[in-house]
Amino acid sequence: MGGDVKKFMYVNRKAPYGTIYALESLEVVLIGAAFEQDVSVVFIDDGVFEIVKGQDTAGIEMKNFSNTYKALEMYDVEKLYVSKDSLEERGLTEDDLIVDVELKTAAELTALMEEQDVLLSF
Amino acid sequence: MGGDVKKFMYVNRKAPYGTIYALESLEVVLIGAAFEQDVSVVFIDDGVFEIVKGQDTAGIEMKNFSNTYKALEMYDVEKLYVSKDSLEERGLTEDDLIVDVELKTAAELTALMEEQDVLLSF
Amino acid sequence: MLHTVNKSPFEKNSLDTCLAHAKEGSAILLIEDGVYGALNGSKMTAQIQQAMEKFTLYALGPDLKARGIADKVIDGVKVIDYAGFVDLACENDKVQAWL
Amino acid sequence: MLHTVNKSPFEKNSLDTCLAHAKEGSAILLIEDGVYGALNGSKMTAQIQQAMEKFTLYALGPDLKARGIADKVIDGVKVIDYAGFVDLACENDKVQAWL
Amino acid sequence: MKFTIQVSEGPYNHQASDSAYQFAKAALEKGHEIYRVFFYHDGVNNATRLTTPPQDDRNVVNRWSALAEEHNLDLVVCVAAAQRRGIADADESKRNGKDADNIAPGFRISGLGQLIEGGIQSDRLVIFGD
Amino acid sequence: MKFTIQVSEGPYNHQASDSAYQFAKAALEKGHEIYRVFFYHDGVNNATRLTTPPQDDRNVVNRWSALAEEHNLDLVVCVAAAQRRGIADADESKRNGKDADNIAPGFRISGLGQLIEGGIQSDRLVIFGD
């Protein structure tokens, strides 16, 4: 288990607003940041939609939480990974995203996941 | 709207046990039967798994409701349709099913749905 | 008949099954995560464009805007608001929800 | 690492994404509606059989039985009970749930 | 035109209840009638008065109660689905030997027949679910 | 071995809570330790004592309470998720100005930190959801 610091990875695979998983995942990441573990967040499948620019929720009267991803840096959550395949399949590029991320191939994501101690799925 | 009797169709697209929709759909069909409407039930996609023979839920400690489909006839719910495509994609045949059904092509299901007054989705 | 689809076509088979069972000429309305089906330039786009030869495709504007994709919609998809959704439900003789 | 998949591959993309991201040699356990992935003779079977060259496939027996497909499982899929699930979770260094 | 609306998912976890609410509001603004809103499956969880959502978010339950009050809506919670999930009014609570109830103002608990009746009496049934 | 189990869906609507329960029971029977069961998202709805499921079906809530009693399990309900969905104990009810609470025996309401701590302190985190 490797001493006091564990590697936590948050795996986000769901689109925002249709379900609450994206928002409640972000809430765990924010609380978890206080525990000084080695944290990374990955966006796969429809999870990449969570960090698309220009979200405006006024018309559905739900809380727009997309700007909170920009605040992750202040919480020292700096390892944000995006599945290159998932992004491309959706016709999106890094320019469409609200935060700086590292694009990763499936093989690279496999390696990253294998390094973790704890994987949280949303 | 065609007078006193309406055509109600229950559209079941979800597998049993993983979620409750199959069971709670069946509960509506049973209650609905008392209203003497023109009722039909259709199984599409994973909904065809609802009526697979030989279900035994002892190991998951959930209620096995599959025999209730056999009782539908007593409630005068006799129009049971199954998507031929959905059944074939799952490697199943009519012999695998717990009740007598009519297999329908997608085009036939389209025509049946168009005839309805009310469509309930599960 | 009006068909509604509220699931992302990247994640679930709801839109596929809707397209396979809707009658030619039907109105199909994408709502909630279903609006991702209206996204231009995705791996689904060609299939949607083909479907648009047979059906009229609508997408709910408030859901597109919430998801930041209102300016990325496939040409020809009609964007409507909740009032437009109500109008569609009235104009069509019934509504089928593909969940 | 142990991967669990609880969604029907006919309905959702969870198994696909799991197969794309699991490391060669990993254990993949199908539970709940995920056990439909172990169904023999379906349109998914060839893909699962191919995956079995790379991964060890398990399916939860109680979930197979509940769904009436315990005698329709692809050859080579290992059927286990909840105790076996616990053992797998112990033998592997971590568990990833593909929901 | 006369609508019955079915809500099949609980508040916050899915958008279904939000979409149903926006649809209902738009229909009422256009002068249509909402014959009934029927809460089924996890949708019954929209009917608890014990929610305390964050201040900066919408209050799904209160919004339904307010709309019902304003437009005299019939918000019906399926009794069988409610029993499974722990939604109870005073009568249900007493009948089932419980020491509390949690139903929100404007909602009433009744049978599945109310959904069928909604389908019969309305011009359109519109379903919001998962 | 020490497990933390996360339950992300409510009772009956999804099988997640059933699977988590069967897994927990099997782990305990094998002599493993359950460090914590954490209820998140709609999973908090497992913690209401107001459910009355049909007589011929399992009682998901009571089953968790009984397992907790028997094995001294720590069943933790996320406070933020619980507030959104209307799960409250006496303190939460008072703090939020409610007139009732609904928490079942054996469950306690606490923060998300309890999930992270579960991840840190346990050998394995096993998640059951939708």
XYZ file of C-alpha atoms in Angstrom:
702
model
C 0.000 0.000 0.000
C 3.107 2.215 0.054
C 3.229 4.274 3.253
C 1.083 7.271 4.063
C 0.361 8.617 0.604
C -1.858 6.634 -1.712
C -2.523 7.216 -5.375
C -6.207 8.044 -5.889
C -7.711 8.221 -9.360
C -11.183 9.579 -10.094
C -12.572 8.018 -13.261
C -15.330 10.148 -14.808
C -17.324 8.501 -17.582
C -20.657 10.316 -17.468
C -21.967 13.496 -19.041
C -22.965 16.401 -16.785
C -26.580 17.424 -15.947
C -28.356 14.320 -17.316
C -27.248 12.632 -14.103
C -25.578 13.946 -10.952
C -22.490 11.707 -11.026
C -20.237 14.363 -12.598
C -21.121 16.949 -9.943
C -20.892 14.564 -7.000
C -17.582 13.207 -8.335
C -16.220 16.767 -8.314
C -17.402 17.160 -4.724
C -15.380 14.094 -3.709
C -12.295 15.404 -5.526
C -12.530 18.733 -3.678
C -12.960 17.125 -0.258
C -10.333 14.505 -1.056
C -7.788 17.209 -1.886
C -7.525 18.047 1.821
C -6.170 14.563 2.533
C -2.878 15.219 0.733
C -2.919 12.064 -1.300
C -1.555 11.719 -4.826
C -4.647 12.593 -6.847
C -5.430 12.329 -10.536
C -8.662 12.773 -12.454
C -9.412 11.133 -15.766
C -12.216 11.816 -18.229
C -13.242 8.914 -20.467
C -16.287 8.297 -22.675
C -19.027 10.906 -22.031
C -16.984 12.109 -19.056
C -15.103 14.361 -21.486
C -18.322 16.383 -21.854
C -17.953 17.470 -18.210
C -15.162 19.870 -19.138
C -16.515 21.307 -22.389
C -16.303 25.126 -22.557
C -19.271 27.449 -22.675
C -21.755 25.556 -20.497
C -24.779 27.735 -19.704
C -27.381 26.124 -17.488
C -29.778 29.095 -17.090
C -32.353 27.430 -19.348
C -32.516 24.224 -17.327
C -32.268 26.049 -13.965
C -29.533 23.731 -12.723
C -26.287 24.808 -11.089
C -23.434 25.279 -13.571
C -20.439 23.663 -11.906
C -18.089 23.649 -14.887
C -15.983 26.556 -13.610
C -15.114 24.542 -10.527
C -12.849 22.347 -12.661
C -10.708 25.467 -13.178
C -10.348 25.755 -9.405
C -8.885 22.253 -9.050
C -5.393 23.672 -9.590
C -5.733 25.752 -6.408
C -6.448 22.539 -4.552
C -3.242 21.038 -5.964
C -5.229 18.685 -8.160
C -3.144 19.118 -11.289
C -3.118 15.737 -12.979
C -6.079 15.903 -15.330
C -6.125 13.299 -18.072
C -8.471 12.954 -21.012
C -8.965 9.929 -23.224
C -7.743 10.955 -26.668
C -10.052 8.382 -28.275
C -13.117 9.581 -26.389
C -12.401 13.213 -27.289
C -11.889 12.448 -30.978
C -14.974 10.244 -31.251
C -16.988 13.241 -30.068
C -15.395 15.573 -32.607
C -13.808 17.646 -29.855
C -10.278 18.991 -29.413
C -8.314 20.362 -26.468
C -9.432 23.856 -27.522
C -12.991 22.897 -26.617
C -12.026 22.150 -23.012
C -12.289 24.497 -20.054
C -9.073 23.277 -18.359
C -5.592 22.245 -19.433
C -5.410 18.480 -19.631
C -3.067 15.811 -20.891
C -4.456 13.699 -23.713
C -3.748 10.018 -23.211
C -4.114 7.000 -25.476
C -5.945 3.950 -24.165
C -2.601 2.219 -23.570
C -1.326 5.190 -21.580
C -4.509 5.252 -19.500
C -4.102 1.535 -18.836
C -0.614 2.170 -17.476
C -1.823 5.092 -15.344
C -4.650 3.057 -13.860
C -2.327 0.193 -13.040
C -0.160 2.602 -10.995
C -3.044 3.607 -8.729
C -3.912 2.371 -5.251
C -7.560 3.427 -5.279
C -9.892 3.906 -8.254
C -13.176 5.772 -7.787
C -15.756 5.333 -10.543
C -18.344 7.912 -11.565
C -59.176 9.440 -28.945
C -61.783 6.887 -30.079
C -64.447 6.577 -27.385
C -64.172 4.679 -24.143
C -61.530 2.092 -24.965
C -57.987 3.203 -25.627
C -55.101 1.181 -26.963
C -52.356 0.962 -24.333
C -48.942 -0.446 -25.169
C -46.302 -1.257 -22.563
C -42.840 -1.067 -24.081
C -40.276 -3.057 -22.075
C -36.653 -2.490 -22.998
C -34.782 -3.352 -19.800
C -33.428 -6.567 -18.324
C -34.890 -7.878 -15.053
C -33.176 -7.662 -11.626
C -30.361 -5.239 -12.544
C -33.022 -2.530 -12.282
C -36.620 -2.574 -11.088
C -38.258 -1.282 -14.274
C -39.254 -4.751 -15.515
C -41.003 -5.619 -12.243
C -42.718 -2.269 -11.833
C -43.801 -2.370 -15.483
C -45.477 -5.705 -14.822
C -47.235 -4.201 -11.798
C -48.728 -1.479 -14.020
C -49.849 -4.037 -16.596
C -51.643 -6.059 -13.890
C -53.379 -3.022 -12.398
C -54.114 -1.645 -15.854
C -55.856 -4.870 -16.863
C -58.776 -3.967 -14.582
C -59.533 -0.886 -16.680
C -60.660 -2.954 -19.673
C -58.611 -1.103 -22.224
C -57.050 -2.681 -25.316
C -53.682 -3.720 -23.908
C -50.533 -5.011 -25.548
C -47.060 -5.606 -24.184
C -43.918 -5.519 -26.270
C -40.404 -6.681 -25.412
C -37.556 -4.955 -27.258
C -33.785 -4.810 -26.658
C -32.863 -6.239 -23.223
C -36.581 -6.349 -22.420
C -36.661 -9.785 -24.077
C -34.573 -11.072 -21.145
C -37.576 -10.449 -18.869
C -39.346 -13.507 -20.250
C -36.439 -15.947 -20.478
C -37.234 -19.385 -18.998
C -35.560 -20.862 -15.949
C -34.971 -17.760 -13.845
C -33.875 -18.686 -10.326
C -33.273 -15.754 -8.009
C -32.501 -17.675 -4.807
C -28.812 -16.748 -5.021
C -29.462 -13.005 -5.229
C -32.322 -13.127 -2.697
C -34.623 -11.108 -4.928
C -38.214 -11.920 -5.789
C -38.558 -14.045 -8.928
C -41.465 -12.484 -10.798
C -41.015 -14.291 -14.116
C -43.949 -16.649 -13.545
C -46.281 -13.688 -13.322
C -45.931 -13.199 -17.096
C -47.674 -16.553 -17.467
C -50.602 -15.186 -15.465
C -51.164 -12.280 -17.845
C -53.485 -14.440 -19.931
C -55.862 -14.740 -16.966
C -56.017 -10.963 -16.874
C -56.938 -10.965 -20.575
C -53.577 -9.502 -21.492
C -52.939 -11.705 -24.496
C -51.114 -9.543 -26.995
C -47.471 -10.151 -26.174
C -45.018 -9.112 -28.874
C -41.286 -9.672 -29.052
C -38.815 -7.951 -31.313
C -37.473 -10.617 -33.640
C -34.244 -8.664 -34.107
C -33.668 -8.243 -30.372
C -34.265 -11.939 -29.731
C -31.910 -13.031 -32.523
C -29.142 -10.622 -31.512
C -29.161 -12.301 -28.090
C -28.966 -15.798 -29.569
C -32.400 -16.683 -28.204
C -35.415 -18.357 -29.790
C -39.100 -18.622 -28.894
C -38.289 -21.902 -27.124
C -36.266 -19.948 -24.564
C -39.287 -17.866 -23.568
C -41.621 -18.511 -20.656
C -44.763 -17.331 -22.478
C -46.217 -17.597 -25.961
C -45.461 -14.474 -27.912
C -45.690 -13.171 -31.436
C -42.350 -12.345 -33.028
C -42.434 -9.057 -34.898
C -40.030 -7.372 -37.272
C -39.049 -3.768 -36.624
C -41.419 -2.662 -39.394
C -44.290 -4.609 -37.826
C -43.539 -3.081 -34.417
C -43.543 0.370 -36.007
C -47.014 -0.277 -37.394
C -48.253 -1.617 -34.023
C -46.913 1.398 -32.142
C -48.523 3.787 -34.586
C -51.928 2.177 -33.860
C -51.698 2.900 -30.124
C -53.264 5.720 -28.128
C -50.919 5.533 -25.138
C -47.347 4.232 -24.982
C -45.765 3.487 -21.596
C -41.968 3.138 -21.558
C -39.979 0.951 -19.189
C -45.974 10.324 -33.277
C -43.351 12.296 -31.360
C -40.356 10.297 -30.153
C -38.179 11.607 -27.320
C -34.642 10.336 -26.676
C -32.852 11.373 -23.475
C -29.736 9.182 -23.616
C -26.336 9.917 -25.099
C -25.892 7.814 -28.259
C -22.234 7.356 -27.275
C -23.285 5.522 -24.123
C -26.589 3.764 -24.719
C -28.621 2.161 -27.503
C -31.798 4.242 -27.040
C -31.382 6.440 -30.124
C -30.510 3.408 -32.268
C -33.656 1.605 -31.201
C -35.742 4.735 -31.700
C -34.421 5.165 -35.253
C -35.127 1.490 -35.976
C -38.772 1.763 -34.857
C -39.928 5.275 -35.712
C -42.158 5.600 -38.758
C -40.830 7.548 -41.719
C -41.774 11.212 -41.340
C -41.840 11.092 -37.533
C -40.552 13.849 -35.280
C -37.660 12.860 -33.011
C -36.777 15.187 -30.144
C -33.416 14.905 -28.375
C -33.503 16.038 -24.733
C -31.199 15.841 -21.680
C -28.073 13.784 -22.520
C -29.830 12.802 -25.736
C -28.800 16.157 -27.237
C -25.269 14.817 -27.715
C -26.763 13.035 -30.707
C -27.042 16.464 -32.374
C -23.296 17.123 -32.047
C -21.632 17.893 -35.357
C -18.343 16.244 -36.330
C -18.672 13.246 -34.027
C -18.542 9.569 -34.899
C -22.360 9.558 -34.711
C -22.890 12.470 -37.077
C -23.078 10.514 -40.339
C -25.713 8.179 -38.880
C -27.783 11.126 -37.650
C -27.526 12.910 -40.995
C -28.734 9.763 -42.698
C -31.631 9.525 -40.244
C -32.547 13.119 -41.092
C -33.490 12.012 -44.610
C -36.272 9.985 -43.010
C -37.164 11.921 -39.839
C -37.366 15.494 -38.588
C -34.767 15.907 -35.854
C -35.303 18.368 -33.004
C -33.035 19.156 -30.064
C -33.920 20.983 -26.869
C -32.010 24.295 -26.822
C -31.754 24.638 -23.032
C -30.123 21.191 -22.876
C -27.716 22.017 -25.708
C -26.725 25.301 -24.022
C -26.247 23.669 -20.607
C -23.799 21.252 -22.208
C -21.905 23.925 -24.131
C -22.712 22.483 -27.553
C -25.361 24.905 -28.843
C -22.953 26.184 -31.511
C -21.885 22.682 -32.583
C -25.215 21.361 -33.818
C -25.615 19.434 -37.073
C -27.151 21.595 -39.836
C -30.849 20.955 -40.196
C -31.521 19.899 -36.613
C -34.313 22.168 -35.353
C -33.536 23.711 -31.979
C -36.581 24.345 -29.773
C -37.310 25.356 -26.175
C -39.708 23.806 -23.633
C -42.635 25.708 -25.201
C -41.671 24.159 -28.528
C -41.554 20.736 -26.871
C -45.131 21.282 -25.642
C -46.187 22.324 -29.151
C -44.632 19.167 -30.627
C -46.433 17.031 -28.044
C -49.708 18.675 -29.115
C -49.143 18.489 -32.866
C -48.339 14.791 -32.719
C -51.046 12.320 -31.707
C -48.887 10.617 -29.056
C -45.473 10.639 -27.447
C -43.093 7.696 -27.142
C -40.187 8.041 -24.699
C -37.077 6.038 -25.561
C -35.298 5.915 -22.207
C -6.287 -5.421 -11.099
C -9.837 -6.780 -10.975
C -12.358 -5.097 -13.267
C -16.088 -5.399 -12.598
C -18.727 -4.718 -15.260
C -22.385 -4.528 -14.242
C -24.007 -3.324 -17.468
C -25.480 -5.307 -20.319
C -23.184 -4.977 -23.352
C -26.309 -4.885 -25.541
C -27.408 -1.661 -23.875
C -24.343 0.255 -22.700
C -20.684 0.814 -23.583
C -19.210 -0.152 -20.177
C -17.795 -3.521 -21.218
C -16.310 -2.033 -24.400
C -14.513 0.650 -22.417
C -13.342 -1.887 -19.845
C -11.897 -4.120 -22.572
C -10.166 -1.108 -24.144
C -8.487 -0.112 -20.869
C -7.778 -3.324 -18.952
C -4.178 -4.531 -18.991
C -3.447 -7.836 -20.701
C -3.790 -10.660 -18.164
C -6.366 -8.831 -16.046
C -9.368 -10.457 -14.431
C -12.756 -9.163 -15.591
C -15.808 -10.074 -13.546
C -19.312 -9.705 -15.003
C -21.996 -9.028 -12.377
C -25.669 -7.931 -12.340
C -26.839 -7.146 -15.918
C -23.190 -7.403 -16.938
C -23.536 -11.204 -17.004
C -25.397 -10.954 -20.320
C -21.912 -10.464 -21.764
C -21.248 -14.139 -20.971
C -24.206 -15.291 -23.073
C -23.211 -17.801 -25.746
C -24.464 -17.463 -29.320
C -25.259 -13.761 -29.153
C -24.015 -10.981 -31.396
C -21.501 -10.106 -28.642
C -20.070 -13.611 -28.300
C -17.280 -13.327 -30.896
C -16.011 -10.129 -29.290
C -16.009 -11.710 -25.827
C -14.237 -14.814 -27.090
C -11.580 -12.600 -28.630
C -11.229 -10.716 -25.335
C -10.725 -14.041 -23.571
C -7.425 -14.474 -25.397
C -6.192 -11.436 -23.477
C -8.168 -11.515 -20.203
C -9.613 -14.019 -17.756
C -13.390 -13.674 -17.817
C -15.475 -14.429 -14.734
C -19.245 -14.238 -14.299
C -21.213 -14.217 -11.062
C -23.230 -17.453 -10.861
C -26.108 -16.096 -8.756
C -26.656 -13.351 -11.346
C -26.520 -15.837 -14.245
C -29.043 -18.113 -12.502
C -31.398 -15.267 -11.655
C -31.514 -14.378 -15.333
C -32.026 -17.961 -16.519
C -28.802 -18.061 -18.555
C -26.558 -20.222 -16.343
C -26.625 -23.027 -18.942
C -25.927 -20.664 -21.859
C -22.489 -19.411 -20.838
C -19.567 -19.137 -23.255
C -17.024 -21.943 -22.773
C -14.091 -20.823 -20.681
C -15.909 -18.138 -18.688
C -15.308 -18.990 -15.033
C -18.491 -18.962 -12.972
C -18.023 -17.921 -9.332
C -20.218 -17.031 -6.358
C -20.013 -14.047 -3.957
C -17.282 -15.815 -1.951
C -15.312 -16.184 -5.184
C -15.894 -12.465 -5.886
C -14.378 -11.670 -2.481
C -11.410 -13.938 -3.238
C -10.838 -12.177 -6.574
C -10.945 -8.803 -4.833
C -8.273 -10.061 -2.424
C -6.029 -11.695 -5.017
C -5.948 -8.567 -7.155
C -4.290 -5.417 -5.822
C -7.274 -3.185 -6.591
C -10.760 -3.169 -8.056
C -12.028 -0.943 -10.853
C -15.793 -0.717 -11.332
C -16.954 0.017 -14.884
C -20.480 1.290 -14.284
C -54.981 20.074 -24.471
C -54.942 17.767 -21.442
C -51.628 16.213 -20.319
C -50.635 13.512 -17.862
C -46.938 13.560 -17.020
C -45.034 10.615 -15.569
C -41.850 11.212 -13.564
C -39.800 8.033 -13.159
C -36.626 9.208 -11.386
C -35.851 10.931 -8.106
C -34.653 14.511 -7.629
C -31.067 15.579 -8.444
C -29.705 12.157 -9.371
C -31.353 12.337 -12.808
C -32.607 15.255 -14.868
C -35.995 13.577 -15.426
C -37.808 15.510 -12.698
C -36.288 18.805 -13.904
C -37.351 18.169 -17.481
C -40.853 17.174 -16.389
C -41.148 20.347 -14.311
C -40.007 22.596 -17.185
C -42.401 20.814 -19.539
C -45.287 21.179 -17.089
C -44.550 24.876 -16.536
C -44.348 25.539 -20.290
C -47.602 23.644 -20.896
C -49.414 25.633 -18.204
C -48.051 28.919 -19.576
C -49.526 27.997 -22.945
C -52.915 27.454 -21.323
C -52.935 23.672 -21.451
C -54.290 21.547 -18.628
C -52.147 19.173 -16.562
C -54.590 16.448 -15.645
C -52.104 14.736 -13.342
C -48.405 14.300 -12.589
C -47.712 10.698 -11.648
C -44.526 9.816 -9.743
C -43.393 6.236 -10.290
C -40.244 4.139 -9.733
C -37.628 6.306 -7.963
C -39.776 9.259 -9.024
C -41.610 8.875 -5.712
C -38.503 10.347 -4.059
C -39.536 13.755 -5.415
C -42.249 13.764 -2.760
C -40.206 14.043 0.437
C -40.247 17.279 2.403
C -36.928 16.382 4.111
C -34.589 17.584 1.348
C -32.218 20.485 1.991
C -30.403 21.141 -1.285
C -27.502 23.640 -1.418
C -28.600 27.298 -1.313
C -27.202 27.993 -4.793
C -29.124 25.164 -6.459
C -32.795 24.722 -7.355
C -35.150 23.092 -4.845
C -36.790 20.327 -6.862
C -39.360 19.293 -4.260
C -40.460 22.795 -3.242
C -40.763 23.760 -6.885
C -43.277 20.941 -7.509
C -45.194 21.859 -4.347
C -45.342 25.518 -5.408
C -46.462 24.675 -8.952
C -49.165 22.397 -7.535
C -50.359 25.135 -5.202
C -50.420 27.783 -7.899
C -52.178 25.684 -10.537
C -54.081 23.249 -8.360
C -52.117 20.319 -9.817
C -52.774 16.713 -8.890
C -49.371 15.285 -7.880
C -49.841 11.556 -7.327
C -47.222 9.272 -5.794
C -47.571 5.537 -6.509
C -48.240 3.785 -3.222
C -46.450 0.522 -4.048
C -43.351 2.331 -5.318
C -43.468 4.680 -2.314
C -43.639 1.838 0.193
C -40.520 0.230 -1.292
C -38.602 3.467 -1.103
C -39.756 5.007 2.157
C -42.134 7.783 1.105
C -45.098 7.966 3.484
C -47.909 10.332 4.444
C -49.530 10.263 7.886
C -52.006 7.513 6.933
C -49.401 5.290 5.282
C -47.043 5.813 8.180
C -49.683 4.745 10.663
C -50.852 1.818 8.552
C -47.302 0.490 8.217
C -46.401 1.008 11.864
C -43.883 3.773 11.201
C -43.049 6.598 13.632
C -42.706 9.393 11.073
C -43.854 10.524 7.648
C -42.077 12.609 5.063
C -44.500 13.590 2.323
C -44.215 17.125 0.979
C -47.155 19.544 0.595
C -49.203 19.114 -2.560
C -48.394 15.433 -3.103
C -50.840 12.602 -2.433
C -50.240 8.861 -2.304
C -52.516 6.645 -4.381
C -52.586 3.543 -6.551
C -51.217 2.717 -9.991
C -54.738 2.965 -11.333
C -54.245 6.727 -11.237
C -51.611 6.394 -13.951
C -53.883 4.307 -16.160
C -56.722 6.729 -15.535
C -54.364 9.551 -16.508
C -53.686 7.746 -19.761
C -57.411 7.310 -20.403
C -58.542 10.807 -19.424
C -55.712 12.816 -20.978
C -54.954 13.649 -24.570
C -51.249 12.919 -24.096
C -49.080 10.955 -21.677
C -45.514 12.294 -21.550
C -42.904 10.238 -19.690
C -39.631 11.459 -18.189
C -37.281 8.764 -16.898
C -33.957 7.003 -17.135
C -8.118 -8.106 4.474
C -9.799 -4.759 5.094
C -12.546 -3.559 2.741
C -14.397 -0.300 2.220
C -17.555 -0.704 0.153
C -19.287 2.137 -1.682
C -22.999 1.878 -2.490
C -24.062 4.417 -5.120
C -27.717 3.552 -5.793
C -30.878 3.393 -3.717
C -32.739 0.258 -2.656
C -34.878 -1.760 -5.107
C -34.509 0.525 -8.131
C -31.015 -0.859 -8.848
C -29.302 -4.081 -7.818
C -26.224 -2.193 -6.531
C -27.258 -2.279 -2.874
C -28.130 -5.993 -3.116
C -24.777 -6.850 -4.676
C -22.914 -4.774 -2.082
C -24.787 -6.539 0.714
C -24.043 -10.021 -0.664
C -20.399 -9.064 -1.146
C -20.151 -7.707 2.409
C -21.803 -10.802 3.859
C -19.459 -13.114 1.928
C -16.409 -11.091 2.996
C -17.443 -11.248 6.647
C -18.097 -14.983 6.402
C -14.553 -15.400 5.129
C -13.211 -13.534 8.145
C -12.368 -10.292 6.359
C -12.949 -6.903 7.943
C -15.390 -4.326 6.544
C -13.777 -1.059 7.528
C -16.767 0.954 6.316
C -19.754 0.949 3.985
C -20.165 4.367 2.424
C -23.505 5.358 0.888
C -23.195 8.006 -1.822
C -25.334 9.450 -4.649
C -28.816 7.827 -4.490
C -27.176 5.219 -2.253
C -28.142 7.407 0.704
C -31.730 6.259 0.136
C -30.776 2.895 1.630
C -30.727 4.629 5.005
C -34.420 5.410 5.496
C -36.409 3.504 8.095
C -39.694 4.392 6.351
C -39.640 1.630 3.723
C -42.308 -1.076 3.737
C -41.424 -3.509 0.941
C -43.852 -6.312 -0.027
C -43.903 -9.219 2.441
C -42.591 -11.678 -0.160
C -39.526 -9.585 -1.031
C -36.275 -8.874 0.818
C -36.055 -5.847 3.120
C -32.971 -4.035 1.871
C -32.800 -1.440 4.653
C -33.446 -3.800 7.565
C -30.897 -6.227 6.166
C -28.161 -3.565 6.292
C -29.196 -2.545 9.808
C -29.092 -6.175 10.967
C -25.686 -6.815 9.383
C -24.335 -3.649 11.017
C -25.702 -4.744 14.391
C -24.308 -8.234 14.098
C -20.840 -7.238 12.891
C -20.553 -3.764 14.348
C -20.319 -2.286 10.836
C -19.774 1.405 10.190
C -22.547 2.414 7.761
C -21.855 6.006 6.715
C -24.271 8.151 4.724
C -22.785 11.139 2.884
C -24.267 14.290 4.405
C -24.261 16.387 1.210
C -25.893 13.622 -0.823
C -28.360 12.963 2.010
C -29.418 16.610 2.250
C -30.215 16.714 -1.472
C -32.334 13.585 -1.235
C -34.087 13.947 2.101
C -32.287 11.543 4.405
C -31.918 13.052 7.887
C -31.110 12.000 11.424
C -32.375 13.941 14.456
C -29.450 16.413 14.401
C -29.643 17.068 10.671
C -33.391 17.441 10.893
C -33.077 20.045 13.638
C -30.204 21.861 11.947
C -32.166 22.143 8.694
C -35.414 23.150 10.355
C -37.266 19.949 9.487
C -40.095 18.425 11.545
C -39.114 14.769 11.123
C -36.183 12.466 10.510
C -36.039 9.133 8.759
C -32.651 7.518 9.342
C -32.624 3.776 9.991
C -30.799 2.093 12.899
C -27.116 1.458 12.350
C -26.568 4.252 9.835
C -24.773 7.506 10.629
C -24.499 10.696 8.590
C -21.055 12.135 8.008
C -18.881 13.861 5.430
C -17.281 12.764 2.179
C -13.950 12.651 3.988
C -15.127 9.318 5.394
C -15.003 7.851 1.884
C -11.473 9.123 1.272
C -10.426 7.870 4.680
C -11.950 4.498 3.793
C -9.798 4.466 0.670
C -6.700 5.294 2.698
C -7.288 2.922 5.604
C -8.579 -0.095 3.657
C -6.781 -2.580 1.479
C -9.528 -2.468 -1.124
C -12.321 -0.111 -2.162
C -15.146 -1.931 -3.952
C -17.819 0.170 -5.645
C -21.381 -0.868 -6.524
C -23.354 1.588 -8.623
C -25.137 2.352 -11.877
